[in-house]
PDB file of C-alpha atoms in Angstrom:
ATOM      1  CA  MET U   1     103.113  87.165  35.600  1.00  0.00           C
ATOM      2  CA  SER U   2     106.447  87.023  37.488  1.00  0.00           C
ATOM      3  CA  LYS U   3     108.955  84.182  37.209  1.00  0.00           C
ATOM      4  CA  PRO U   4     109.283  81.927  40.257  1.00  0.00           C
ATOM      5  CA  ALA U   5     112.517  82.192  42.242  1.00  0.00           C
ATOM      6  CA  GLY U   6     114.941  79.289  41.885  1.00  0.00           C
ATOM      7  CA  PRO U   7     115.549  76.768  39.116  1.00  0.00           C
ATOM      8  CA  THR U   8     112.835  75.687  36.722  1.00  0.00           C
ATOM      9  CA  ARG U   9     111.685  72.106  36.353  1.00  0.00           C
ATOM     10  CA  ARG U  10     113.480  71.952  32.997  1.00  0.00           C
ATOM     11  CA  THR U  11     116.779  73.119  34.547  1.00  0.00           C
ATOM     12  CA  VAL U  12     116.534  70.535  37.330  1.00  0.00           C
ATOM     13  CA  LEU U  13     115.817  67.690  34.869  1.00  0.00           C
ATOM     14  CA  LYS U  14     118.651  68.724  32.535  1.00  0.00           C
ATOM     15  CA  SER U  15     121.070  68.900  35.465  1.00  0.00           C
ATOM     16  CA  ALA U  16     120.004  65.474  36.711  1.00  0.00           C
ATOM     17  CA  GLY U  17     120.625  64.015  33.254  1.00  0.00           C
ATOM     18  CA  LEU U  18     124.119  65.514  33.100  1.00  0.00           C
ATOM     19  CA  VAL U  19     124.943  64.204  36.568  1.00  0.00           C
ATOM     20  CA  ALA U  20     123.742  60.725  35.567  1.00  0.00           C
ATOM     21  CA  LEU U  21     125.879  60.792  32.420  1.00  0.00           C
ATOM     22  CA  ALA U  22     128.918  61.977  34.342  1.00  0.00           C
ATOM     23  CA  GLY U  23     128.437  59.202  36.901  1.00  0.00           C
ATOM     24  CA  THR U  24     128.194  56.574  34.167  1.00  0.00           C
ATOM     25  CA  GLY U  25     131.458  57.743  32.628  1.00  0.00           C
ATOM     26  CA  ALA U  26     133.249  57.736  35.961  1.00  0.00           C
ATOM     27  CA  ALA U  27     131.985  54.244  36.751  1.00  0.00           C
ATOM     28  CA  ALA U  28     133.115  52.992  33.361  1.00  0.00           C
ATOM     29  CA  LEU U  29     136.567  54.505  33.841  1.00  0.00           C
ATOM     30  CA  GLY U  30     136.822  53.093  37.357  1.00  0.00           C
ATOM     31  CA  ALA U  31     135.982  49.613  36.115  1.00  0.00           C
ATOM     32  CA  CYS U  32     138.886  49.807  33.647  1.00  0.00           C
ATOM     33  CA  THR U  33     141.471  50.406  36.366  1.00  0.00           C
ATOM     34  CA  THR U  34     143.675  47.378  36.925  1.00  0.00           C
ATOM     35  CA  GLU U  35     147.078  46.577  38.372  1.00  0.00           C
ATOM     36  CA  SER U  36     149.833  44.585  36.745  1.00  0.00           C
ATOM     37  CA  ARG U  37     148.981  41.604  38.976  1.00  0.00           C
ATOM     38  CA  ILE U  38     145.477  41.544  37.551  1.00  0.00           C
ATOM     39  CA  THR U  39     145.263  40.377  33.990  1.00  0.00           C
ATOM     40  CA  SER U  40     142.342  40.554  31.662  1.00  0.00           C
ATOM     41  CA  PRO U  41     141.834  36.930  30.739  1.00  0.00           C
ATOM     42  CA  SER U  42     142.450  36.597  27.025  1.00  0.00           C
ATOM     43  CA  ALA U  43     140.721  33.230  26.861  1.00  0.00           C
ATOM     44  CA  ALA U  44     137.746  34.131  29.064  1.00  0.00           C
ATOM     45  CA  LYS U  45     134.450  33.374  27.425  1.00  0.00           C
ATOM     46  CA  THR U  46     130.917  32.496  28.342  1.00  0.00           C
ATOM     47  CA  THR U  47     129.550  29.184  27.119  1.00  0.00           C
ATOM     48  CA  GLY U  48     126.305  27.303  27.635  1.00  0.00           C
ATOM     49  CA  ALA U  49     128.055  25.350  30.410  1.00  0.00           C
ATOM     50  CA  GLY U  50     129.243  28.518  32.150  1.00  0.00           C
ATOM     51  CA  ALA U  51     132.213  30.855  31.898  1.00  0.00           C
ATOM     52  CA  ARG U  52     135.693  29.623  30.954  1.00  0.00           C
ATOM     53  CA  VAL U  53     139.087  31.102  31.701  1.00  0.00           C
ATOM     54  CA  ALA U  54     142.602  29.735  31.210  1.00  0.00           C
ATOM     55  CA  LYS U  55     144.222  28.623  34.464  1.00  0.00           C
ATOM     56  CA  ALA U  56     147.347  30.521  33.375  1.00  0.00           C
ATOM     57  CA  ASP U  57     145.341  33.791  33.379  1.00  0.00           C
ATOM     58  CA  VAL U  58     144.551  33.534  37.110  1.00  0.00           C
ATOM     59  CA  PRO U  59     147.590  34.769  39.097  1.00  0.00           C
ATOM     60  CA  GLU U  60     148.568  32.998  42.313  1.00  0.00           C
ATOM     61  CA  GLY U  61     147.634  35.179  45.307  1.00  0.00           C
ATOM     62  CA  GLY U  62     145.256  37.200  43.142  1.00  0.00           C
ATOM     63  CA  GLY U  63     142.619  36.654  40.517  1.00  0.00           C
ATOM     64  CA  VAL U  64     140.692  37.954  37.558  1.00  0.00           C
ATOM     65  CA  ILE U  65     137.318  39.583  37.122  1.00  0.00           C
ATOM     66  CA  LEU U  66     135.626  38.054  34.091  1.00  0.00           C
ATOM     67  CA  PRO U  67     134.468  40.837  31.784  1.00  0.00           C
ATOM     68  CA  ASP U  68     131.676  38.883  30.066  1.00  0.00           C
ATOM     69  CA  ALA U  69     130.368  36.883  33.025  1.00  0.00           C
ATOM     70  CA  ASP U  70     129.265  37.664  36.581  1.00  0.00           C
ATOM     71  CA  TYR U  71     132.241  35.965  38.225  1.00  0.00           C
ATOM     72  CA  VAL U  72     135.574  36.708  39.824  1.00  0.00           C
ATOM     73  CA  VAL U  73     138.056  33.803  39.812  1.00  0.00           C
ATOM     74  CA  THR U  74     140.894  33.647  42.336  1.00  0.00           C
ATOM     75  CA  GLN U  75     143.918  31.467  43.124  1.00  0.00           C
ATOM     76  CA  PRO U  76     144.627  31.948  46.855  1.00  0.00           C
ATOM     77  CA  ALA U  77     147.389  29.287  46.778  1.00  0.00           C
ATOM     78  CA  ALA U  78     149.128  27.454  43.953  1.00  0.00           C
ATOM     79  CA  GLY U  79     146.624  25.256  42.118  1.00  0.00           C
ATOM     80  CA  GLN U  80     143.711  26.211  44.418  1.00  0.00           C
ATOM     81  CA  PHE U  81     141.035  27.979  42.354  1.00  0.00           C
ATOM     82  CA  LYS U  82     137.939  29.689  43.744  1.00  0.00           C
ATOM     83  CA  ALA U  83     135.101  31.571  42.056  1.00  0.00           C
ATOM     84  CA  PHE U  84     132.558  34.019  43.409  1.00  0.00           C
ATOM     85  CA  SER U  85     129.838  36.296  42.133  1.00  0.00           C
ATOM     86  CA  LYS U  86     131.398  39.598  41.089  1.00  0.00           C
ATOM     87  CA  ILE U  87     128.325  41.462  42.372  1.00  0.00           C
ATOM     88  CA  CYS U  88     128.945  43.124  45.745  1.00  0.00           C
ATOM     89  CA  THR U  89     126.555  42.024  48.478  1.00  0.00           C
ATOM     90  CA  HIS U  90     126.299  45.562  49.844  1.00  0.00           C
ATOM     91  CA  ALA U  91     124.693  47.525  47.010  1.00  0.00           C
ATOM     92  CA  GLY U  92     124.866  45.324  43.925  1.00  0.00           C
ATOM     93  CA  CYS U  93     127.816  47.005  42.194  1.00  0.00           C
ATOM     94  CA  PRO U  94     130.300  44.848  40.279  1.00  0.00           C
ATOM     95  CA  VAL U  95     133.669  44.516  42.005  1.00  0.00           C
ATOM     96  CA  GLY U  96     136.439  46.447  40.282  1.00  0.00           C
ATOM     97  CA  GLN U  97     139.836  45.057  41.221  1.00  0.00           C
ATOM     98  CA  ILE U  98     141.845  42.507  43.148  1.00  0.00           C
ATOM     99  CA  GLN U  99     144.698  43.787  45.289  1.00  0.00           C
ATOM    100  CA  ASN U 100     146.636  42.419  48.273  1.00  0.00           C
ATOM    101  CA  ALA U 101     144.608  39.166  48.282  1.00  0.00           C
ATOM    102  CA  GLU U 102     141.330  41.110  48.457  1.00  0.00           C
ATOM    103  CA  ILE U 103     138.493  41.623  45.985  1.00  0.00           C
ATOM    104  CA  ILE U 104     137.532  45.299  46.065  1.00  0.00           C
ATOM    105  CA  CYS U 105     134.212  46.957  45.230  1.00  0.00           C
ATOM    106  CA  PRO U 106     134.714  50.521  43.985  1.00  0.00           C
ATOM    107  CA  CYS U 107     131.231  51.761  44.918  1.00  0.00           C
ATOM    108  CA  HIS U 108     131.489  51.883  48.710  1.00  0.00           C
ATOM    109  CA  GLY U 109     134.882  50.334  49.452  1.00  0.00           C
ATOM    110  CA  SER U 110     133.935  46.825  50.534  1.00  0.00           C
ATOM    111  CA  HIS U 111     136.833  44.340  50.507  1.00  0.00           C
ATOM    112  CA  PHE U 112     136.369  40.559  50.268  1.00  0.00           C
ATOM    113  CA  SER U 113     138.780  37.654  50.859  1.00  0.00           C
ATOM    114  CA  ILE U 114     140.057  35.863  47.729  1.00  0.00           C
ATOM    115  CA  THR U 115     139.967  32.616  49.755  1.00  0.00           C
ATOM    116  CA  ASP U 116     136.307  32.405  50.725  1.00  0.00           C
ATOM    117  CA  GLY U 117     134.633  35.638  49.546  1.00  0.00           C
ATOM    118  CA  SER U 118     133.977  36.788  53.112  1.00  0.00           C
ATOM    119  CA  PRO U 119     133.886  40.526  53.844  1.00  0.00           C
ATOM    120  CA  VAL U 120     137.195  41.855  55.187  1.00  0.00           C
ATOM    121  CA  SER U 121     136.240  45.531  55.490  1.00  0.00           C
ATOM    122  CA  GLY U 122     133.689  48.072  54.323  1.00  0.00           C
ATOM    123  CA  PRO U 123     129.940  48.170  54.570  1.00  0.00           C
ATOM    124  CA  ALA U 124     129.295  44.688  53.104  1.00  0.00           C
ATOM    125  CA  GLN U 125     128.208  42.204  55.771  1.00  0.00           C
ATOM    126  CA  LYS U 126     127.689  39.110  53.594  1.00  0.00           C
ATOM    127  CA  ALA U 127     130.221  37.069  51.634  1.00  0.00           C
ATOM    128  CA  LEU U 128     130.262  37.054  47.856  1.00  0.00           C
ATOM    129  CA  PRO U 129     128.297  33.941  46.832  1.00  0.00           C
ATOM    130  CA  ALA U 130     130.593  31.090  45.803  1.00  0.00           C
ATOM    131  CA  ALA U 131     130.396  29.569  42.339  1.00  0.00           C
ATOM    132  CA  LYS U 132     131.483  26.127  41.176  1.00  0.00           C
ATOM    133  CA  VAL U 133     134.923  25.785  39.543  1.00  0.00           C
ATOM    134  CA  THR U 134     135.731  22.737  37.428  1.00  0.00           C
ATOM    135  CA  VAL U 135     139.129  22.106  35.830  1.00  0.00           C
ATOM    136  CA  SER U 136     138.915  21.157  32.158  1.00  0.00           C
ATOM    137  CA  GLY U 137     142.435  20.691  30.775  1.00  0.00           C
ATOM    138  CA  ALA U 138     144.163  24.085  30.765  1.00  0.00           C
ATOM    139  CA  ASP U 139     140.870  25.903  31.468  1.00  0.00           C
ATOM    140  CA  LEU U 140     138.602  26.541  34.425  1.00  0.00           C
ATOM    141  CA  VAL U 141     134.843  26.290  33.908  1.00  0.00           C
ATOM    142  CA  ILE U 142     132.798  28.438  36.284  1.00  0.00           C
ATOM    143  CA  SER U 143     129.093  27.933  36.870  1.00  0.00           C
ATOM    144  CA  GLY U 144     126.495  29.274  39.270  1.00  0.00           C
TER     145      GLY U 144
END
């Protein structure tokens, strides 16, 4: 019996697994990329009432992506805080950074406004859904 030409089923499956692992690593590394204007909120935490972040951790003209909650919190102008889902409306990827007053999704390059979550460029056609922000002393409480 002669061997069929081309890759075997086993070779194809092994290759697919390696590609999937490589993609996971690249996505994880991409999510870690930040700029100096973007800080990882030291006081960010998820509570039963929602996510919390210190107001001081949200830079004016920028924002933070909460690592343990599905939100991005921005401060478009001094003392004006906004929150949005951090899940891109194009393909469901989490956004990866905030730069030049825009929230950026690394998957397909969609950019969203830090003011209202509306798409600025890229394939996304819908705004990031807004979340509720409540001031509680020195903290912001974000809820769906």
